mmCIF file of C-alpha atoms and ligand atoms in Angstrom:
data_model
loop_
_atom_site.group_PDB
_atom_site.id
_atom_site.type_symbol
_atom_site.label_atom_id
_atom_site.label_comp_id
_atom_site.label_asym_id
_atom_site.label_seq_id
_atom_site.Cartn_x
_atom_site.Cartn_y
_atom_site.Cartn_z
ATOM 1 C CA MET A 1 74.869 135.925 238.852
ATOM 2 C CA SER A 2 76.429 134.663 235.603
ATOM 3 C CA GLU A 3 80.473 135.955 235.855
ATOM 4 C CA HIS A 4 81.025 134.351 239.148
ATOM 5 C CA ILE A 5 84.090 132.168 239.024
ATOM 6 C CA HIS A 6 85.138 131.910 242.815
ATOM 7 C CA ARG A 7 83.056 132.734 245.574
ATOM 8 C CA ARG A 8 84.309 131.509 248.815
ATOM 9 C CA GLN A 9 82.668 129.687 251.899
ATOM 10 C CA ARG A 10 82.745 132.116 254.478
ATOM 11 C CA ALA A 11 81.004 129.733 256.769
ATOM 12 C CA ALA A 12 79.229 126.813 257.000
ATOM 13 C CA GLY A 13 76.451 126.939 254.076
ATOM 14 C CA LEU A 14 77.085 130.925 253.268
ATOM 15 C CA TRP A 15 78.996 132.176 250.601
ATOM 16 C CA ASP A 16 80.648 135.620 249.359
ATOM 17 C CA GLU A 17 78.298 137.130 247.087
ATOM 18 C CA VAL A 18 75.218 134.725 247.620
ATOM 19 C CA PRO A 19 72.206 136.463 249.646
ATOM 20 C CA VAL A 20 70.341 134.630 251.650
ATOM 21 C CA LEU A 21 66.796 134.599 250.734
ATOM 22 C CA ALA A 22 63.388 133.708 252.091
ATOM 23 C CA TYR A 23 62.597 130.390 251.271
ATOM 24 C CA LYS A 24 59.265 131.653 249.559
ATOM 25 C CA GLN A 25 57.305 134.852 249.729
ATOM 26 C CA ASP A 26 55.333 135.246 252.866
ATOM 27 C CA GLY A 27 51.759 133.375 252.856
ATOM 28 C CA ALA A 28 52.461 131.877 249.701
ATOM 29 C CA ALA A 29 52.986 128.786 251.372
ATOM 30 C CA PRO A 30 53.331 127.007 254.571
ATOM 31 C CA PHE A 31 56.456 126.351 255.657
ATOM 32 C CA ARG A 32 59.032 126.932 258.854
ATOM 33 C CA ASP A 33 62.543 128.571 259.812
ATOM 34 C CA VAL A 34 63.564 127.650 255.962
ATOM 35 C CA THR A 35 66.419 129.998 253.915
ATOM 36 C CA ARG A 36 67.110 129.288 250.472
ATOM 37 C CA GLN A 37 70.213 130.637 248.173
ATOM 38 C CA VAL A 38 70.934 130.371 244.772
ATOM 39 C CA LEU A 39 74.458 129.288 244.232
ATOM 40 C CA PHE A 40 74.438 128.966 240.311
ATOM 41 C CA GLU A 41 71.914 129.896 237.808
ATOM 42 C CA HIS A 42 73.976 130.560 234.214
ATOM 43 C CA ALA A 43 71.562 130.799 231.440
ATOM 44 C CA ALA A 44 73.744 128.016 229.618
ATOM 45 C CA LEU A 45 72.947 125.855 232.178
ATOM 46 C CA GLY A 46 69.430 125.390 232.213
ATOM 47 C CA CYS A 47 69.227 124.640 235.540
ATOM 48 C CA GLN A 48 69.840 125.854 238.693
ATOM 49 C CA LEU A 49 71.633 124.771 242.200
ATOM 50 C CA ARG A 50 69.983 126.345 245.099
ATOM 51 C CA TYR A 51 70.797 125.828 248.685
ATOM 52 C CA PHE A 52 68.356 125.441 251.241
ATOM 53 C CA GLU A 53 68.892 124.937 254.908
ATOM 54 C CA VAL A 54 66.013 124.112 257.260
ATOM 55 C CA ALA A 55 66.543 125.305 261.016
ATOM 56 C CA PRO A 56 66.046 122.679 263.901
ATOM 57 C CA GLY A 57 62.547 121.767 264.208
ATOM 58 C CA GLY A 58 61.891 123.360 260.787
ATOM 59 C CA HIS A 59 60.112 121.988 257.598
ATOM 60 C CA SER A 60 59.596 122.633 253.961
ATOM 61 C CA THR A 61 56.494 122.965 252.206
ATOM 62 C CA LEU A 62 54.303 119.858 251.296
ATOM 63 C CA GLU A 63 54.039 120.291 247.602
ATOM 64 C CA ARG A 64 54.474 118.463 244.401
ATOM 65 C CA HIS A 65 55.144 119.602 240.506
ATOM 66 C CA GLU A 66 56.251 118.550 237.674
ATOM 67 C CA HIS A 67 59.800 119.436 237.412
ATOM 68 C CA VAL A 68 62.176 116.968 239.513
ATOM 69 C CA HIS A 69 64.401 118.048 242.383
ATOM 70 C CA ALA A 70 67.956 116.374 242.664
ATOM 71 C CA VAL A 71 69.224 116.819 246.508
ATOM 72 C CA MET A 72 72.277 116.359 248.241
ATOM 73 C CA VAL A 73 72.325 116.780 252.146
ATOM 74 C CA LEU A 74 75.365 119.005 252.955
ATOM 75 C CA LYS A 75 74.739 119.848 256.467
ATOM 76 C CA GLY A 76 73.009 118.382 259.504
ATOM 77 C CA ARG A 77 70.057 115.618 259.154
ATOM 78 C CA GLY A 78 66.550 115.214 259.194
ATOM 79 C CA ARG A 79 63.758 113.343 257.467
ATOM 80 C CA ALA A 80 61.980 113.555 254.182
ATOM 81 C CA LEU A 81 59.031 112.305 252.698
ATOM 82 C CA VAL A 82 59.028 111.746 249.133
ATOM 83 C CA GLY A 83 55.937 109.699 247.270
ATOM 84 C CA GLY A 84 54.842 107.541 249.916
ATOM 85 C CA GLN A 85 58.217 107.085 251.494
ATOM 86 C CA VAL A 86 59.189 108.527 254.616
ATOM 87 C CA PHE A 87 62.874 108.231 255.714
ATOM 88 C CA ALA A 88 66.069 109.509 257.447
ATOM 89 C CA VAL A 89 68.456 111.770 255.524
ATOM 90 C CA GLU A 90 72.081 112.272 256.375
ATOM 91 C CA LEU A 91 75.160 114.064 255.559
ATOM 92 C CA HIS A 92 75.788 113.944 251.533
ATOM 93 C CA ASP A 93 72.730 111.478 251.086
ATOM 94 C CA LEU A 94 71.385 111.947 247.450
ATOM 95 C CA VAL A 95 67.520 112.355 247.107
ATOM 96 C CA GLU A 96 65.509 112.256 243.911
ATOM 97 C CA VAL A 97 62.193 113.685 243.592
ATOM 98 C CA PRO A 98 60.317 112.485 241.196
ATOM 99 C CA ALA A 99 57.783 114.343 238.895
ATOM 100 C CA LEU A 100 54.478 114.645 240.893
ATOM 101 C CA ALA A 101 55.864 112.923 243.987
ATOM 102 C CA TRP A 102 54.428 114.793 247.206
ATOM 103 C CA HIS A 103 57.537 115.580 249.169
ATOM 104 C CA GLN A 104 59.027 117.454 252.472
ATOM 105 C CA PHE A 105 62.197 117.876 254.024
ATOM 106 C CA ARG A 106 62.003 118.273 257.908
ATOM 107 C CA ALA A 107 65.238 119.195 259.974
ATOM 108 C CA ASP A 108 65.791 117.102 263.348
ATOM 109 C CA THR A 109 64.826 119.474 266.561
ATOM 110 C CA ASP A 110 68.514 119.198 267.692
ATOM 111 C CA GLU A 111 69.901 120.105 263.951
ATOM 112 C CA PRO A 112 69.844 121.987 261.184
ATOM 113 C CA LEU A 113 69.372 120.318 257.496
ATOM 114 C CA GLY A 114 71.098 121.636 254.890
ATOM 115 C CA PHE A 115 70.800 120.789 251.374
ATOM 116 C CA LEU A 116 71.722 121.242 247.663
ATOM 117 C CA CYS A 117 68.788 121.124 245.443
ATOM 118 C CA MET A 118 69.298 121.168 241.501
ATOM 119 C CA VAL A 119 65.993 122.118 239.438
ATOM 120 C CA ASN A 120 65.344 123.001 236.024
ATOM 121 C CA ALA A 121 65.881 126.880 235.075
ATOM 122 C CA VAL A 122 62.230 126.985 233.565
ATOM 123 C CA ARG A 123 59.735 124.937 235.759
ATOM 124 C CA ASP A 124 56.308 124.674 236.522
ATOM 125 C CA ARG A 125 54.965 126.257 240.056
ATOM 126 C CA PRO A 126 54.511 123.974 242.996
ATOM 127 C CA GLN A 127 50.997 122.356 243.857
ATOM 128 C CA LEU A 128 49.878 122.435 247.441
ATOM 129 C CA PRO A 129 47.778 119.608 248.692
ATOM 130 C CA ASP A 130 44.024 119.766 248.727
ATOM 131 C CA ALA A 131 41.724 117.970 250.918
ATOM 132 C CA GLU A 132 41.257 115.027 248.819
ATOM 133 C CA SER A 133 45.121 114.757 248.477
ATOM 134 C CA MET A 134 45.738 115.104 252.257
ATOM 135 C CA GLY A 135 43.304 112.083 252.640
ATOM 136 C CA GLU A 136 45.168 109.972 250.340
ATOM 137 C CA LEU A 137 48.449 111.211 252.132
ATOM 138 C CA CYS A 138 47.230 110.355 255.489
ATOM 139 C CA ALA A 139 45.313 107.035 254.740
ATOM 140 C CA ASP A 140 49.168 105.865 255.243
ATOM 141 C CA PRO A 141 50.002 106.307 259.183
ATOM 142 C CA ALA A 142 53.860 107.134 258.838
ATOM 143 C CA VAL A 143 52.944 109.672 256.298
ATOM 144 C CA ALA A 144 50.107 111.222 258.128
ATOM 145 C CA ALA A 145 52.532 111.297 261.277
ATOM 146 C CA PHE A 146 55.241 112.975 259.312
ATOM 147 C CA ILE A 147 53.555 115.610 257.437
ATOM 148 C CA ARG A 148 53.261 119.540 258.512
ATOM 149 C CA THR A 149 51.092 122.014 256.919
HETATM 150 MN MN1 MN B 1 59.647 121.089 245.542
#
């Protein structure tokens, strides 16, 4: 996908010549009702811009990694966990996920949550929480109530 000059948005969160992909390989990590689209991945950029859409009531994987995410909400609303913080996110909010911060995005029950996410093209694999990490995360009741695994 390196020679696209103009691709039209044909509906909210759907673009010409951008396939709607599975968020992750089935069984690779826990998540619910999330799609993934790669909008830009030109080799010269060194990064990818993806669009994820979490259906109402769905959630992304609880994970962490060395690479950073730069996120902008493009549709709907929901809540996010980044590090030890749980907060509401709305249209056009910006969220930065630092290196090795545990993170998860959840759509509200009556709205999808669509967001742009910029990442390095070359990046490490996400880590899932082990029992020890879950213990640390769940020490905060707000985090314990939020996370889905
Ligand atoms: Mn991530």
